[in-house]
XYZ file of C-alpha atoms in Angstrom:
311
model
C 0.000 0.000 0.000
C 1.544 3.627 -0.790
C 2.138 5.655 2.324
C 3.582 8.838 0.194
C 3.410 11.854 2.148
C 2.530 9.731 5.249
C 5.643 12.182 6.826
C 4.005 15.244 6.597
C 1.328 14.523 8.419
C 0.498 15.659 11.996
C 2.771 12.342 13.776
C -0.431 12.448 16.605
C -2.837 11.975 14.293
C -2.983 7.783 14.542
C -2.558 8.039 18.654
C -4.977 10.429 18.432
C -7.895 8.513 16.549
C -6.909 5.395 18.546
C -7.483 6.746 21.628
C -10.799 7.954 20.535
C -11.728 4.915 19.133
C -10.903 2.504 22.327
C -13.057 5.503 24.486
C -15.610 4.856 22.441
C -14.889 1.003 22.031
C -15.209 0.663 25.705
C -17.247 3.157 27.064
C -19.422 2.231 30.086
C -18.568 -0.913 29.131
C -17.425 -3.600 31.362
C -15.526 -6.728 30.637
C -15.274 -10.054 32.429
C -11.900 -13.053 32.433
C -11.837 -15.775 34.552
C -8.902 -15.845 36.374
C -5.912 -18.452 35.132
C -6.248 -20.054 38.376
C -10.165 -21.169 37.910
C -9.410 -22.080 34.325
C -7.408 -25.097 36.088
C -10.039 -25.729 38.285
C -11.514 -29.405 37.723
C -15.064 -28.800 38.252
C -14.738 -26.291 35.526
C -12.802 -29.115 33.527
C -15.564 -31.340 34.242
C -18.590 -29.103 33.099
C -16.697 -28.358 29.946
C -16.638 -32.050 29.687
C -20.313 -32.806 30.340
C -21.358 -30.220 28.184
C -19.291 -30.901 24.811
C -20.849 -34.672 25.626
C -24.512 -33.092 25.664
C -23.910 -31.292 22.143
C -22.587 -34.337 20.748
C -24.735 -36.738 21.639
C -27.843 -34.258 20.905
C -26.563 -33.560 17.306
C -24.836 -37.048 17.019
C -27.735 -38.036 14.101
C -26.487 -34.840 12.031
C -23.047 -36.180 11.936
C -21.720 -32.750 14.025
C -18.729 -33.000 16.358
C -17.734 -29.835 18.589
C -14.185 -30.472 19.913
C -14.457 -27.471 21.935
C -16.738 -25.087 23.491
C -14.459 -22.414 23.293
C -14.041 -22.650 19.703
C -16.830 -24.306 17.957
C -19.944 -22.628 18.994
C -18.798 -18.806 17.440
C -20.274 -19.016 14.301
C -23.948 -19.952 15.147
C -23.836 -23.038 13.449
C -23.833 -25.649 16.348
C -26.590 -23.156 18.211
C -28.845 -23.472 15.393
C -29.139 -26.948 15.616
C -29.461 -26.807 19.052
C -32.321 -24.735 18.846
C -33.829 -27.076 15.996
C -33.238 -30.467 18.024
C -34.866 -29.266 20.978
C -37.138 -26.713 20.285
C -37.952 -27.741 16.638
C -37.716 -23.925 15.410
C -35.817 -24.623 12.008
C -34.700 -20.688 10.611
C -33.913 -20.015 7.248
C -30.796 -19.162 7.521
C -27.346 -19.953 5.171
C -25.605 -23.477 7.019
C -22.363 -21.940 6.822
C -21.766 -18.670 7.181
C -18.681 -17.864 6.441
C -17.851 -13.841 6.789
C -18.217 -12.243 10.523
C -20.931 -10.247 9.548
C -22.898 -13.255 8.223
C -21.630 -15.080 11.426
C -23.479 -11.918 13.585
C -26.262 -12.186 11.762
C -26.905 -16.174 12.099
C -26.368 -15.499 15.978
C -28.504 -12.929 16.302
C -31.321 -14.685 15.152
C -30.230 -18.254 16.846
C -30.288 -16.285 20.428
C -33.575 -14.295 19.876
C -35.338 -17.835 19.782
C -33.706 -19.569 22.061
C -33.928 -16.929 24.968
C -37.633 -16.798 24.672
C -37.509 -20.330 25.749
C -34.774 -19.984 28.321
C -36.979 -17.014 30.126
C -34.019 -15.981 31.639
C -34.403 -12.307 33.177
C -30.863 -11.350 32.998
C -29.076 -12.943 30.437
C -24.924 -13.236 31.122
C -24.630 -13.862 27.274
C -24.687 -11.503 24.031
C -24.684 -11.796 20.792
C -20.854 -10.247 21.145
C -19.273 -12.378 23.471
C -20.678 -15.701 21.995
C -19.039 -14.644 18.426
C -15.873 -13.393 20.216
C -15.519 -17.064 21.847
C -15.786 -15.658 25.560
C -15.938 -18.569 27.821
C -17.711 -17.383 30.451
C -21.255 -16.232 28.551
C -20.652 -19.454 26.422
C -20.762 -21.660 29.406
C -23.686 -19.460 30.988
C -25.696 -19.920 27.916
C -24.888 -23.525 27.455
C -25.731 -24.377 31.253
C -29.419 -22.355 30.674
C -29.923 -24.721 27.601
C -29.085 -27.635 29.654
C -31.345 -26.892 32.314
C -34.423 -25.662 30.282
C -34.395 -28.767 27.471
C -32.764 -31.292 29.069
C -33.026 -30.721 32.997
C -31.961 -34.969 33.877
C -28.797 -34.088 32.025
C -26.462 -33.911 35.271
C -24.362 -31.096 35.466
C -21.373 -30.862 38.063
C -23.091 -29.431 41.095
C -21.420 -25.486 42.611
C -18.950 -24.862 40.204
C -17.627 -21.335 40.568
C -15.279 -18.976 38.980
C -12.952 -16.097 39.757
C -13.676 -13.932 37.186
C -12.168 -10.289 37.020
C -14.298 -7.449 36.107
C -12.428 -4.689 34.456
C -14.838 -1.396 33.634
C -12.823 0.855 31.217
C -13.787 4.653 30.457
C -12.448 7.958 29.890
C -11.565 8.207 33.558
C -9.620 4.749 33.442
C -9.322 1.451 34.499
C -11.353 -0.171 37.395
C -10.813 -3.549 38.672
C -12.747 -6.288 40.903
C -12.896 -9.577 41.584
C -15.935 -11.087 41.981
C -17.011 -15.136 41.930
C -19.234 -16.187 39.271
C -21.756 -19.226 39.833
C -21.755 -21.589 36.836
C -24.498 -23.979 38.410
C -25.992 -24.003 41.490
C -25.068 -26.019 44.805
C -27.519 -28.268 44.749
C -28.072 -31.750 46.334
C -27.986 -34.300 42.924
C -29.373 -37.782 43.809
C -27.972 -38.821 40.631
C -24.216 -37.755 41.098
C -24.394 -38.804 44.923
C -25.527 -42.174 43.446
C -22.453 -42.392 41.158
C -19.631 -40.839 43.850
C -20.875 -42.112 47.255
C -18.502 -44.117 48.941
C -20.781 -45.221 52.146
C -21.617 -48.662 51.477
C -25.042 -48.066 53.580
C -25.843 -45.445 50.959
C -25.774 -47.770 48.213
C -27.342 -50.342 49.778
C -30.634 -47.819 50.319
C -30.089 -47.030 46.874
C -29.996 -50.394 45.566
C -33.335 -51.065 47.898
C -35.004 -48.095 46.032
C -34.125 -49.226 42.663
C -34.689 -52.931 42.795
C -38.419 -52.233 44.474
C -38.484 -49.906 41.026
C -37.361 -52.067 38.870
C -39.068 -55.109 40.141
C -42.819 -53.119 40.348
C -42.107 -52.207 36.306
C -41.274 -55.898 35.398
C -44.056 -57.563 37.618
C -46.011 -57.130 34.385
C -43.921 -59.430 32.337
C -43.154 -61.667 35.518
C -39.734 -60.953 35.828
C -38.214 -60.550 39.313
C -34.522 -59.016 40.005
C -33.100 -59.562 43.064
C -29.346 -58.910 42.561
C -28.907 -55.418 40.613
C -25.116 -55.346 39.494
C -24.958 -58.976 38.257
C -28.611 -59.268 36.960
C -28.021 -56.149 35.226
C -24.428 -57.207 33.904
C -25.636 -58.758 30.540
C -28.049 -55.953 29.300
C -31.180 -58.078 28.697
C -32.978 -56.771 31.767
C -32.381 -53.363 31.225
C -32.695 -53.547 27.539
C -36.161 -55.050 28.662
C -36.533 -52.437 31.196
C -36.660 -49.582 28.742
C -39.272 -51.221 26.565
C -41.038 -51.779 29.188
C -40.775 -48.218 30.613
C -40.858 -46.310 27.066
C -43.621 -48.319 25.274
C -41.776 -49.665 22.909
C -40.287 -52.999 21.713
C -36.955 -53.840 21.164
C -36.296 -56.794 18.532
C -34.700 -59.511 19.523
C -32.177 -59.306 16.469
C -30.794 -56.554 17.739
C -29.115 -57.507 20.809
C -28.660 -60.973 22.799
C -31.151 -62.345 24.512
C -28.875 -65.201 26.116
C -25.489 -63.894 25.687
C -22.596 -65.970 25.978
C -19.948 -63.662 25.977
C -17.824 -60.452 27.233
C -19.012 -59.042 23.638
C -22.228 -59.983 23.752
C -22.828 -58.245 27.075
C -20.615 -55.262 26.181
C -22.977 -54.970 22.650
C -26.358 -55.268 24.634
C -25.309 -52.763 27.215
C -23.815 -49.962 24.486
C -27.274 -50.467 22.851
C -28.928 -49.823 26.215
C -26.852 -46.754 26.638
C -27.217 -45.347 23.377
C -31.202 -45.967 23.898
C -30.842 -43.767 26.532
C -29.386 -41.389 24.833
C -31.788 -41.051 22.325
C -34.193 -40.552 24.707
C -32.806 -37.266 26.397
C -31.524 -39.303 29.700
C -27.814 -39.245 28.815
C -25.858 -41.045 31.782
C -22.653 -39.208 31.665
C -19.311 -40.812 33.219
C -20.842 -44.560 32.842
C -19.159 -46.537 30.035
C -20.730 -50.155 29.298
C -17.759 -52.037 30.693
C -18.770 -50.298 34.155
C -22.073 -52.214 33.949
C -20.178 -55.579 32.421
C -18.370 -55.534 34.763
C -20.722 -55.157 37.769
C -19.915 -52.041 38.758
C -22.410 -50.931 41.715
C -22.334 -47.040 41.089
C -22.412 -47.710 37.667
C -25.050 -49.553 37.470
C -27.312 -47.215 39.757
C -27.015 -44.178 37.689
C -28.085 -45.756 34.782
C -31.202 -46.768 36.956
C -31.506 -44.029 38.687
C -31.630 -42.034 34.712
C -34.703 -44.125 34.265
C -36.336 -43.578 37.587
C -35.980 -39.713 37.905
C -38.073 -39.689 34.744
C -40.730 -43.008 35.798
C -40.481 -43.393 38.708
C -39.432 -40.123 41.122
C-alpha cells in the first residue's frame, strides 16, 4: 500500500484517533476473564466435559462434532441446531456462514429464539461475546440450555469462577474480583448415586431401585433380586426400557442369552445409546462399568430411568 506523504502529516494523528476509538470502544462498558487459576479448576474441567458430551450426543444423528466449546460454537452453526433439536424452530438461515458479519447475523437470530424459551431475566450472554468465543457467557448460555431442554442431564453441582471485572472509560481502568456461579449447589441424587462411597448409601439405593425395577417388570413376571450382576448382561435393562418407554426392542438386535464379554458389552452400548436417544444421557458410565458389575455404575443408569418413571 503507498504511504507517500505519510511524513508530513500531523505524527499524533494515529494516537490520536486510537485513543478515541478505544473511548468509544469501551465506554461504560465492562468486561469479564476468569482468572488463570479457575481455568485449572476441575469442576470447571468437568462441566466443559459434560457439556461438549450433551452437544454431541444431541446432534450425534447430524453427523456434528464440537471439539471445543471455546471454539466451535462462534459461528452460530452448532446453536442453530441446538435450537432445531430441541425446540424444533428450524430458521432459514445460510448453514455456513462464512464472513463475521454473516456469522453476527446467524447469531442474532439463533439467540432471539432460544432466549424466549430460556426465560431468563438477565441474560450473562450476548450476541458479542458468543461470536468473540468468551468462555464465560458461552458456558452461561450452554448451562441455561441444559437446564431448560434437558433438565436430567447432570451437570457438576457449585462450580464457581474467579472472574475479574475490568470497567474501562475515559476516567480509566477499574478492577474487581468477583465469583461467578456456573451452576448451582444443589443436592444431585444422581451424582451422589455415582460418587458415594458409604456402602449403607448404596445399599438404600440399591433397595429403592430394585423395588423400582421389580414393580415395572411384575407385568412381564420378571423378578430381580441382585442389581449389578442381573443387570451385567443388558437383557434386563434392555427389557426395562421397553417396558418403561412403550416400545419394543427386537430380539435381532441384541442378545437375549449372551454368551460372551461381547455380547454383554454390545447389549449394554445399545442400552446406553437408547438412553441417549431418549434425552436421559448417563454421563461418566461406560458399558464395561455395567459388564463388569460395577455398583455405582449400574445405579445411575437406573436411577436415569427412575428420575423420569419413577421419582
Amino acid at each position: 500500500m503507498d504511504r507517500g506523504g505519510a511524513m508530513e502529516a500531523d505524527p499524533f494523528h494515529n494516537a490520536k484517533e486510537d485513543e478515541h476509538m478505544d473511548a468509544q470502544t469501551f465506554k461504560a462498558g465492562k468486561m469479564k476473564m476468569i482468572q488463570p487459576d479457575s481455568l485449572k479448576d476441575p469442576k470447571l474441567d468437568k462441566l466443559k466435559e459434560v457439556l461438549l458430551g450433551w452437544i454431541n450426543e444431541s446432534l450425534k444423528a447430524e453427523h456434528i462434532v464440537v471439539q471445543s466449546v471455546e471454539e466451535d460454537l462462534y459461528d452460530g452453526l452448532v446453536l442453530h441446531h441446538l435450537l432445531a433439536r430441541f425446540a424444533g424452530v428450524h430458521l432459514t438461515l445460510e448453514e455456513m456462514a462464512l464472513t463475521a458479519s454473516a456469522q453476527i447475523r446467524k447469531l442474532e437470530a439463533v439467540l432471539e429464539e432460544l432466549e424466549k424459551r430460556l426465560e431468563q431475566q438477565d441474560t450473562k450472554w450476548d450476541v458479542s461475546l458468543i461470536h468473540k468465543k468468551d468462555l464465560l457467557a458461552t458456558l452461561h448460555l450452554l448451562v441455561a440450555m441444559v437446564t431448560r431442554f434437558q433438565p436430567e442431564v447432570e451437570l457438576p453441582s457449585n462450580v464457581k469462577v474467579q472472574v475479574v471485572v475490568l470497567e474501562v472509560s475515559r476516567t480509566g481502568i477499574q478492577s474487581d474480583v468477583q465469583t461467578e456461579v456456573l451452576t448451582e449447589d444443589r443436592r444431585d441424587n444422581a451424582q451422589e448415586v455415582s460418587d458415594t462411597n458409604d456402602p449403607m448409601e448404596q445399599l438404600m439405593d440399591m433397595e429403592t431401585m430394585l423395588n423400582f425395577v421389580n414393580k415395572t417388570m411384575a407385568g412381564v413376571g420378571l423378578q430381580v433380586s441382585d442389581l449389578d450382576q442381573q443387570f451385567s448382561d443388558g437383557v434386563i435393562l434392555l427389557l426395562l426400557i421397553g417396558q418403561l418407554e412403550g416400545f419394543f426392542i427386537p430380539l435381532s438386535d441384541f442378545r437375549l442369552t449372551p454368551d460372551s464379554h461381547e455380547h454383554m458389552l454390545h447389549n449394554v452400548s445399545l442400552a446406553l445409546s437408547l438412553l441417549a436417544d431418549l434425552g436421559l444421557q448417563v454421563s461418566a458410565v461406560q458399558a464395561q462399568d455395567v459388564v463388569s458389575q460395577d455398583v455405582a455404575g449400574t445405579l445411575k443408569v437406573l436411577y436415569a430411568l427412575f428420575r423420569k418413571h419413577g421419582g
